[in-house]
Amino acid sequence: MKIMVCGKGGSGKSSVSVLMARALSEKHKVYLIDSDESNVLLPKLLGVKPPKPIVEYLGGKKSIFSKGEVNIVNALAKAGKGIILENLPTGYVSTSTEGIKLVTIGKVRNFGEGCACPLNFLTKTLLKNLVLDKDEIVLVDTDAGIEHVGRGVEEGCDTILAVVDPTAEALMLAKILKETFQNLNKKFWLVLNKATPKIIEPIREKAKEMNLEVNGVIGFNEEIFESCMKGEVLDAKGAMFDVEEILKTIGLV
Ligand SMILES: Nc1ncnc2c1ncn2[C@@H]1O[C@H](COP(=O)(O)OP(=O)(O)OP(=O)(O)O)[C@@H](O)[C@H]1O
Ligand SMILES: [Mg+2]
């Protein structure tokens, strides 16, 4: 299963990706793909050394479009069998203590180096050609908003998990995501994050009015807030109950 974790900037995509990866890793082999071209906290939250970006293995951002899908797949796949993340060269996968494997697409870092479109194309190509065993799950932590939707990055994934913070803006974006991916026959789940008890029902109601269903709730959690503030391993045992409930609701455990 290939799940794209999407949503408004700051809604909690990276935190929720790590928490879900942890919960899923008890029964599945879990890969986390960092497809955010800007942010750098994900390896820290997971407690691993940042892996080398795949874009570098392929010769850098400038060469991605000229290589095209076939050459990218040939460079990353073994013996024409599609891409198997486990087989990426040493240094391009970092493994956490729970066994979660982190892969990074690439980051924009230098003034005038050009846009992130080649990175989006690389993520799309990787997802489309990724071969998974039945018990393997890939979670893709995306960049904020829906630029990646415009690029069709989701083509190769089967499920969208929209992370929504308690704002009208986040719900409106989730509605666009739902409508887009329903038309493409992909599963759609919505998780409300950073929820204080008082706002859960009003947000559920607002979501309903917008033809959205809240599939799970993660409460506002001081531990998540603090780990993100310090830039340390996500220490959020208190949030794991919420995450386990979500996985049960959506039928992943
Ligand atoms: N459940 C939560 N409770 C409290 N604070 C949270 C929770 N989830 C996330 N946060 C806070 O929200 C901030 C943004 O979280 P996170 O980086 O996971 O979001 P994001 O959607 O990945 O952001 P970006 O769009 O920048 O990639 C964190 O720094 C953290 O302080
Ligand atoms: Mg993030």
Coordinates of N, CA, C and O in Angstrom, one line a residue, residues 100-251:
I100 N 11.8 1.2 10.8 CA 11.2 2.1 9.7 C 12.3 2.6 8.9 O 13.3 3.1 9.4
K101 N 12.1 2.5 7.5 CA 13.2 2.9 6.6 C 12.8 4.2 6.0 O 11.8 4.3 5.3
L102 N 13.7 5.2 6.1 CA 13.5 6.5 5.6 C 14.3 6.7 4.3 O 15.5 6.4 4.3
V103 N 13.6 7.3 3.3 CA 14.2 7.6 2.0 C 13.9 9.1 1.7 O 12.8 9.5 2.0
T104 N 14.9 9.8 1.2 CA 14.6 11.2 0.9 C 14.8 11.5 -0.6 O 15.8 11.0 -1.2
I105 N 13.9 12.2 -1.2 CA 14.0 12.5 -2.6 C 15.1 13.5 -2.9 O 15.9 13.3 -3.7
G106 N 15.0 14.7 -2.2 CA 16.0 15.7 -2.5 C 15.5 17.1 -1.9 O 14.3 17.2 -1.6
K107 N 16.4 18.0 -1.8 CA 16.0 19.3 -1.2 C 16.5 20.4 -2.1 O 17.5 20.3 -2.7
V108 N 15.7 21.5 -2.1 CA 16.2 22.8 -2.7 C 17.0 23.5 -1.7 O 16.6 23.7 -0.6
R109 N 18.3 23.9 -2.1 CA 19.1 24.5 -1.1 C 19.8 25.8 -1.5 O 20.2 26.6 -0.7
N110 N 20.0 25.9 -2.9 CA 20.9 27.0 -3.3 C 20.1 28.1 -4.1 O 19.2 27.7 -4.9
F111 N 20.5 29.3 -3.9 CA 19.9 30.4 -4.6 C 20.0 30.2 -6.1 O 21.0 29.9 -6.6
G112 N 18.9 30.3 -6.8 CA 18.9 30.2 -8.3 C 19.0 28.8 -8.8 O 19.3 28.7 -10.0
E113 N 18.9 27.8 -8.0 CA 19.2 26.4 -8.5 C 18.0 25.9 -9.3 O 18.1 24.8 -10.0
G114 N 16.9 26.6 -9.3 CA 15.7 26.1 -10.2 C 14.6 25.6 -9.3 O 14.8 25.4 -8.1
C115 N 13.5 25.3 -9.9 CA 12.3 24.9 -9.1 C 12.4 23.4 -8.7 O 13.3 22.7 -9.0
A116 N 11.4 23.0 -7.9 CA 11.4 21.6 -7.4 C 10.7 20.6 -8.3 O 10.5 19.5 -8.0
C117 N 10.3 21.1 -9.6 CA 9.6 20.2 -10.5 C 10.3 18.8 -10.7 O 9.7 17.8 -10.7
P118 N 11.7 18.9 -10.9 CA 12.3 17.6 -11.1 C 12.2 16.6 -9.9 O 12.1 15.4 -10.1
L119 N 12.1 17.2 -8.7 CA 12.0 16.4 -7.5 C 10.6 15.8 -7.5 O 10.4 14.6 -7.1
N120 N 9.6 16.5 -7.9 CA 8.2 16.0 -8.0 C 8.2 14.9 -9.0 O 7.5 13.8 -8.8
F121 N 8.8 15.1 -10.1 CA 8.8 14.0 -11.2 C 9.5 12.8 -10.7 O 9.1 11.7 -11.0
L122 N 10.6 13.0 -9.9 CA 11.3 11.8 -9.4 C 10.4 11.1 -8.4 O 10.3 9.8 -8.4
T123 N 9.7 11.8 -7.5 CA 8.8 11.1 -6.5 C 7.7 10.4 -7.3 O 7.4 9.2 -6.9
K124 N 7.2 11.0 -8.3 CA 6.1 10.4 -9.1 C 6.6 9.1 -9.7 O 6.0 8.0 -9.7
T125 N 7.8 9.2 -10.3 CA 8.4 8.0 -11.0 C 8.7 6.9 -10.0 O 8.4 5.7 -10.3
L126 N 9.2 7.3 -8.9 CA 9.6 6.3 -7.9 C 8.3 5.6 -7.4 O 8.2 4.3 -7.3
L127 N 7.3 6.3 -7.1 CA 6.0 5.7 -6.6 C 5.4 4.8 -7.6 O 4.9 3.7 -7.3
K128 N 5.4 5.3 -8.9 CA 4.7 4.5 -9.9 C 5.4 3.1 -10.1 O 4.8 2.1 -10.5
N129 N 6.7 3.1 -9.9 CA 7.5 1.9 -10.3 C 8.0 1.1 -9.0 O 8.8 0.2 -9.2
L130 N 7.5 1.5 -7.9 CA 7.9 0.9 -6.7 C 7.2 -0.5 -6.5 O 6.0 -0.6 -6.7
V131 N 8.0 -1.5 -6.2 CA 7.4 -2.8 -6.1 C 7.3 -3.1 -4.6 O 8.4 -3.0 -3.9
L132 N 6.2 -3.5 -4.1 CA 6.0 -3.8 -2.6 C 5.6 -5.2 -2.4 O 4.8 -5.7 -3.2
D133 N 6.0 -5.8 -1.3 CA 5.4 -7.0 -0.9 C 4.1 -6.7 -0.2 O 3.8 -5.6 0.2
K134 N 3.3 -7.8 0.0 CA 1.9 -7.6 0.5 C 1.9 -6.8 1.9 O 1.1 -6.1 2.2
D135 N 2.9 -7.2 2.7 CA 2.9 -6.6 4.1 C 3.6 -5.3 4.2 O 3.8 -4.7 5.3
E136 N 4.1 -4.7 3.0 CA 4.8 -3.5 3.1 C 3.9 -2.3 2.9 O 3.0 -2.3 2.0
I137 N 4.3 -1.2 3.6 CA 3.5 0.0 3.5 C 4.5 1.2 3.3 O 5.5 1.3 4.0
V138 N 4.1 2.1 2.3 CA 4.9 3.2 2.1 C 4.1 4.5 2.5 O 2.9 4.6 2.1
L139 N 4.7 5.3 3.3 CA 4.0 6.6 3.7 C 4.9 7.7 3.1 O 6.1 7.7 3.3
V140 N 4.2 8.6 2.3 CA 5.0 9.7 1.7 C 4.6 11.0 2.4 O 3.5 11.4 2.4
D141 N 5.6 11.6 3.1 CA 5.4 12.8 3.7 C 5.6 13.9 2.7 O 6.7 14.2 2.2
T142 N 4.5 14.6 2.3 CA 4.6 15.5 1.2 C 4.9 17.0 1.7 O 4.7 17.3 2.8
D143 N 5.2 17.8 0.7 CA 5.3 19.2 1.0 C 3.9 19.9 1.1 O 2.9 19.3 0.6
A144 N 3.9 21.0 1.7 CA 2.6 21.7 2.1 C 1.8 22.0 0.8 O 2.3 22.3 -0.2
G145 N 0.5 21.9 1.0 CA -0.4 22.3 -0.1 C -0.6 21.3 -1.2 O -0.4 20.1 -0.9
I146 N -0.9 21.8 -2.4 CA -1.3 20.8 -3.4 C -0.5 21.0 -4.7 O -0.9 20.6 -5.8
E147 N 0.7 21.6 -4.6 CA 1.5 21.8 -5.8 C 1.8 20.4 -6.4 O 1.8 20.2 -7.6
H148 N 2.1 19.4 -5.5 CA 2.4 18.1 -6.0 C 1.2 17.4 -6.7 O 1.4 16.5 -7.6
V149 N 0.0 17.9 -6.4 CA -1.2 17.3 -7.1 C -1.2 17.8 -8.5 O -1.4 17.1 -9.4
G150 N -0.9 19.1 -8.7 CA -0.8 19.7 -10.0 C 0.3 18.9 -10.9 O 0.1 18.8 -12.1
R151 N 1.3 18.4 -10.2 CA 2.3 17.6 -11.0 C 2.0 16.2 -11.1 O 2.7 15.4 -11.7
G152 N 0.9 15.8 -10.6 CA 0.4 14.4 -10.7 C 1.3 13.4 -9.9 O 1.3 12.2 -10.3
V153 N 1.9 13.8 -8.9 CA 2.8 13.0 -8.1 C 2.1 11.7 -7.6 O 2.6 10.6 -7.5
E154 N 0.8 11.9 -7.3 CA 0.0 10.9 -6.6 C -0.4 9.7 -7.6 O -0.9 8.7 -7.1
E155 N 0.0 9.8 -8.8 CA -0.4 8.8 -9.8 C -0.2 7.4 -9.3 O -1.0 6.5 -9.4
G156 N 1.0 7.2 -8.7 CA 1.4 5.9 -8.4 C 1.0 5.4 -7.0 O 1.4 4.3 -6.5
C157 N 0.3 6.3 -6.3 CA -0.1 5.8 -4.9 C -1.6 5.4 -4.9 O -2.3 5.7 -5.9
D158 N -2.0 4.6 -3.9 CA -3.4 4.2 -3.9 C -4.3 4.9 -2.9 O -5.5 4.8 -3.0
T159 N -3.6 5.6 -2.0 CA -4.4 6.2 -0.9 C -3.9 7.6 -0.5 O -2.7 7.8 -0.5
I160 N -4.8 8.5 -0.2 CA -4.5 9.8 0.3 C -4.9 9.9 1.7 O -6.1 9.6 2.0
L161 N -4.0 10.3 2.6 CA -4.4 10.6 3.9 C -4.2 12.2 4.1 O -3.1 12.7 4.1
A162 N -5.4 12.8 4.3 CA -5.3 14.3 4.4 C -5.2 14.6 5.9 O -6.1 14.1 6.7
V163 N -4.2 15.4 6.3 CA -4.1 15.8 7.7 C -4.6 17.2 7.8 O -4.2 18.1 7.0
V164 N -5.6 17.4 8.7 CA -6.3 18.7 8.7 C -6.1 19.2 10.1 O -6.4 18.5 11.1
D165 N -5.6 20.5 10.3 CA -5.6 21.1 11.6 C -7.0 21.8 11.7 O -7.7 21.9 10.7
P166 N -7.3 22.3 12.9 CA -8.7 22.8 13.1 C -8.8 24.2 12.5 O -9.0 25.2 13.1
T167 N -8.8 24.3 11.2 CA -9.0 25.5 10.4 C -9.9 25.3 9.2 O -9.8 24.2 8.6
A168 N -10.6 26.3 8.8 CA -11.5 26.2 7.6 C -10.6 26.0 6.4 O -10.9 25.2 5.5
E169 N -9.4 26.6 6.4 CA -8.5 26.5 5.3 C -8.1 25.1 5.0 O -8.1 24.6 3.9
A170 N -7.8 24.4 6.1 CA -7.3 23.0 6.0 C -8.4 22.1 5.5 O -8.2 21.2 4.7
L171 N -9.7 22.4 6.0 CA -10.8 21.6 5.5 C -11.1 21.8 4.0 O -11.4 20.9 3.3
M172 N -10.9 23.1 3.6 CA -11.2 23.4 2.2 C -10.2 22.7 1.3 O -10.5 22.2 0.2
L173 N -8.9 22.7 1.7 CA -7.9 22.0 1.0 C -8.2 20.5 0.9 O -8.1 19.8 -0.1
A174 N -8.7 19.9 2.1 CA -9.0 18.5 2.1 C -10.1 18.2 1.1 O -10.2 17.1 0.5
K175 N -11.1 19.1 1.0 CA -12.2 18.9 0.1 C -11.7 18.8 -1.4 O -12.1 17.9 -2.1
I176 N -10.8 19.7 -1.7 CA -10.2 19.6 -3.0 C -9.5 18.3 -3.3 O -9.6 17.6 -4.3
L177 N -8.7 17.9 -2.2 CA -8.0 16.6 -2.3 C -9.0 15.5 -2.5 O -8.8 14.6 -3.4
K178 N -10.0 15.5 -1.7 CA -11.0 14.4 -1.8 C -11.6 14.3 -3.2 O -11.7 13.2 -3.8
E179 N -12.1 15.4 -3.6 CA -12.8 15.4 -4.9 C -11.8 15.0 -6.1 O -12.2 14.3 -7.0
T180 N -10.6 15.5 -6.0 CA -9.6 15.1 -7.0 C -9.4 13.6 -7.0 O -9.4 13.0 -8.1
F181 N -9.2 13.1 -5.9 CA -8.7 11.7 -5.8 C -9.9 10.7 -5.9 O -9.7 9.5 -6.3
Q182 N -11.1 11.1 -5.5 CA -12.2 10.3 -5.8 C -12.4 10.0 -7.3 O -12.6 8.9 -7.7
N183 N -12.2 11.1 -8.0 CA -12.3 10.9 -9.5 C -11.2 10.0 -10.0 O -11.4 9.5 -11.2
L184 N -10.1 9.8 -9.3 CA -9.0 9.0 -9.8 C -9.1 7.6 -9.1 O -8.1 6.8 -9.2
N185 N -10.2 7.3 -8.4 CA -10.4 6.0 -7.8 C -9.4 5.7 -6.7 O -8.9 4.6 -6.6
K186 N -8.9 6.7 -6.0 CA -8.0 6.4 -4.9 C -8.8 6.6 -3.6 O -9.7 7.3 -3.5
K187 N -8.3 5.8 -2.6 CA -8.9 5.9 -1.2 C -8.6 7.2 -0.6 O -7.5 7.7 -0.9
F188 N -9.5 7.7 0.2 CA -9.3 9.0 0.8 C -9.6 8.9 2.3 O -10.7 8.5 2.7
W189 N -8.7 9.3 3.2 CA -8.9 9.3 4.6 C -8.6 10.7 5.1 O -7.7 11.4 4.6
L190 N -9.3 11.2 6.1 CA -9.1 12.5 6.7 C -8.8 12.4 8.2 O -9.7 11.8 8.9
V191 N -7.7 12.9 8.6 CA -7.4 12.9 10.1 C -7.4 14.3 10.6 O -6.7 15.2 10.0
L192 N -8.2 14.6 11.6 CA -8.1 15.9 12.3 C -7.0 15.8 13.3 O -7.0 15.0 14.2
N193 N -6.1 16.8 13.2 CA -4.9 16.8 14.1 C -4.9 18.1 15.0 O -5.6 19.1 14.6
K194 N -4.3 18.0 16.1 CA -4.2 19.2 17.0 C -5.5 19.6 17.5 O -5.9 20.8 17.7
A195 N -6.4 18.6 17.8 CA -7.8 18.9 18.2 C -7.9 19.0 19.7 O -7.4 18.1 20.4
T196 N -8.4 20.1 20.2 CA -8.8 20.2 21.6 C -10.2 19.7 21.7 O -11.0 19.7 20.8
P197 N -10.5 19.1 22.9 CA -11.8 18.4 23.0 C -13.0 19.3 22.6 O -13.9 18.8 21.9
K198 N -13.0 20.6 22.9 CA -14.1 21.4 22.5 C -14.4 21.6 21.0 O -15.5 21.8 20.6
I199 N -13.3 21.4 20.2 CA -13.5 21.7 18.8 C -13.8 20.5 17.9 O -14.1 20.6 16.8
I200 N -13.8 19.3 18.6 CA -13.9 18.1 17.8 C -15.3 18.0 17.1 O -15.4 17.8 15.9
E201 N -16.3 18.2 17.9 CA -17.7 18.1 17.3 C -18.0 19.2 16.3 O -18.4 18.9 15.2
P202 N -17.6 20.4 16.6 CA -17.9 21.5 15.6 C -17.1 21.2 14.3 O -17.7 21.5 13.2
I203 N -15.9 20.7 14.4 CA -15.2 20.4 13.1 C -15.8 19.3 12.4 O -15.9 19.3 11.2
R204 N -16.2 18.2 13.1 CA -16.9 17.1 12.5 C -18.1 17.6 11.7 O -18.4 17.2 10.6
E205 N -18.9 18.5 12.4 CA -20.1 19.1 11.8 C -19.8 19.9 10.5 O -20.4 19.7 9.5
K206 N -18.7 20.7 10.7 CA -18.3 21.5 9.5 C -17.9 20.7 8.3 O -18.2 20.9 7.2
A207 N -17.1 19.6 8.7 CA -16.7 18.7 7.7 C -17.9 18.0 7.0 O -17.9 17.9 5.8
K208 N -18.8 17.6 7.8 CA -20.0 17.0 7.2 C -20.7 17.9 6.2 O -21.1 17.5 5.1
E209 N -20.9 19.1 6.6 CA -21.5 20.1 5.7 C -20.7 20.2 4.4 O -21.3 20.6 3.3
M210 N -19.4 19.9 4.4 CA -18.6 20.0 3.2 C -18.5 18.7 2.5 O -17.6 18.5 1.7
N211 N -19.3 17.7 3.0 CA -19.3 16.4 2.4 C -18.0 15.6 2.7 O -17.5 14.9 1.9
L212 N -17.4 15.9 3.9 CA -16.2 15.3 4.3 C -16.5 14.5 5.5 O -17.3 14.9 6.4
E213 N -15.8 13.4 5.7 CA -15.9 12.6 6.9 C -14.6 12.6 7.6 O -13.5 12.3 7.0
V214 N -14.6 12.8 8.9 CA -13.4 12.8 9.7 C -13.2 11.3 10.2 O -14.0 10.8 10.9
N215 N -12.1 10.7 9.7 CA -11.9 9.3 9.9 C -11.1 9.0 11.2 O -11.0 7.9 11.7
G216 N -10.5 10.1 11.7 CA -9.8 9.9 13.0 C -9.4 11.3 13.5 O -9.3 12.3 12.8
V217 N -9.1 11.3 14.8 CA -8.7 12.5 15.5 C -7.4 12.3 16.3 O -7.3 11.3 17.1
I218 N -6.5 13.2 16.2 CA -5.3 13.2 17.1 C -5.4 14.5 17.9 O -5.5 15.6 17.3
G219 N -5.4 14.4 19.2 CA -5.6 15.5 20.1 C -4.4 16.4 20.1 O -3.3 16.0 19.7
F220 N -4.6 17.7 20.5 CA -3.4 18.6 20.6 C -2.6 17.9 21.7 O -3.0 17.6 22.8
N221 N -1.3 17.8 21.4 CA -0.4 17.0 22.2 C 0.9 17.8 22.6 O 1.6 18.1 21.6
E222 N 1.0 18.1 23.8 CA 2.2 18.9 24.3 C 3.5 18.2 23.9 O 4.5 18.9 23.6
E223 N 3.5 16.9 23.9 CA 4.8 16.1 23.6 C 5.2 16.3 22.2 O 6.4 16.6 21.9
I224 N 4.2 16.3 21.3 CA 4.5 16.5 19.9 C 5.1 17.9 19.7 O 6.1 18.2 19.1
F225 N 4.3 18.8 20.3 CA 4.7 20.3 20.2 C 6.2 20.5 20.7 O 7.0 21.1 20.0
E226 N 6.5 19.8 21.8 CA 7.8 20.0 22.4 C 8.9 19.4 21.6 O 10.0 20.0 21.3
S227 N 8.6 18.2 21.1 CA 9.7 17.5 20.3 C 9.9 18.3 19.0 O 11.1 18.4 18.6
C228 N 8.9 18.8 18.4 CA 9.1 19.6 17.2 C 9.8 20.9 17.5 O 10.6 21.4 16.7
M229 N 9.5 21.5 18.7 CA 10.2 22.7 19.1 C 11.7 22.5 19.2 O 12.5 23.2 18.8
K230 N 12.0 21.3 19.9 CA 13.4 21.0 20.1 C 14.1 20.4 18.9 O 15.4 20.4 18.9
G231 N 13.4 19.9 18.0 CA 14.0 19.2 16.8 C 14.6 17.9 17.2 O 15.7 17.5 16.8
E232 N 13.8 17.2 18.1 CA 14.3 15.9 18.6 C 13.4 14.8 18.2 O 12.4 15.0 17.6
V233 N 13.8 13.5 18.5 CA 13.0 12.4 18.2 C 11.6 12.6 18.8 O 11.4 13.1 19.9
L234 N 10.6 12.3 18.0 CA 9.2 12.5 18.3 C 8.9 11.6 19.5 O 8.8 10.4 19.4
D235 N 8.7 12.2 20.7 CA 8.5 11.5 21.9 C 7.0 11.8 22.3 O 6.8 12.8 22.9
A236 N 6.1 10.9 21.8 CA 4.7 11.3 21.9 C 3.9 10.1 22.2 O 2.9 9.8 21.5
K237 N 4.2 9.4 23.3 CA 3.5 8.2 23.7 C 2.0 8.5 23.9 O 1.2 7.7 23.5
G238 N 1.7 9.7 24.4 CA 0.4 10.0 24.7 C -0.5 10.1 23.4 O -1.7 10.0 23.5
A239 N 0.1 10.3 22.3 CA -0.7 10.4 21.0 C -0.9 9.1 20.4 O -1.7 8.9 19.4
M240 N -0.1 8.0 20.8 CA -0.2 6.7 20.2 C -1.6 6.1 20.3 O -2.0 5.4 19.3
F241 N -2.3 6.4 21.4 CA -3.6 5.8 21.5 C -4.5 6.3 20.4 O -5.2 5.5 19.7
D242 N -4.4 7.6 20.1 CA -5.2 8.2 19.0 C -4.9 7.6 17.7 O -5.7 7.3 16.9
V243 N -3.6 7.4 17.5 CA -3.1 6.9 16.2 C -3.6 5.4 16.0 O -4.0 5.0 14.9
E244 N -3.5 4.6 17.1 CA -3.9 3.2 17.0 C -5.4 3.2 16.7 O -5.9 2.3 15.9
E245 N -6.2 4.1 17.3 CA -7.6 4.1 17.0 C -7.9 4.4 15.5 O -8.8 3.8 14.9
I246 N -7.1 5.4 15.0 CA -7.3 5.7 13.6 C -7.0 4.5 12.7 O -7.7 4.2 11.8
L247 N -5.9 3.8 13.0 CA -5.5 2.7 12.2 C -6.6 1.6 12.2 O -6.9 0.9 11.2
K248 N -7.2 1.4 13.4 CA -8.3 0.4 13.5 C -9.5 0.9 12.6 O -10.1 0.1 11.9
T249 N -9.8 2.2 12.7 CA -11.0 2.8 12.0 C -10.8 2.6 10.5 O -11.7 2.2 9.8
I250 N -9.6 2.9 10.0 CA -9.4 2.8 8.6 C -9.0 1.4 8.1 O -8.8 1.2 6.9
G251 N -8.9 0.5 9.1 CA -8.7 -0.9 8.7 C -7.3 -1.3 8.4 O -7.1 -2.2 7.6

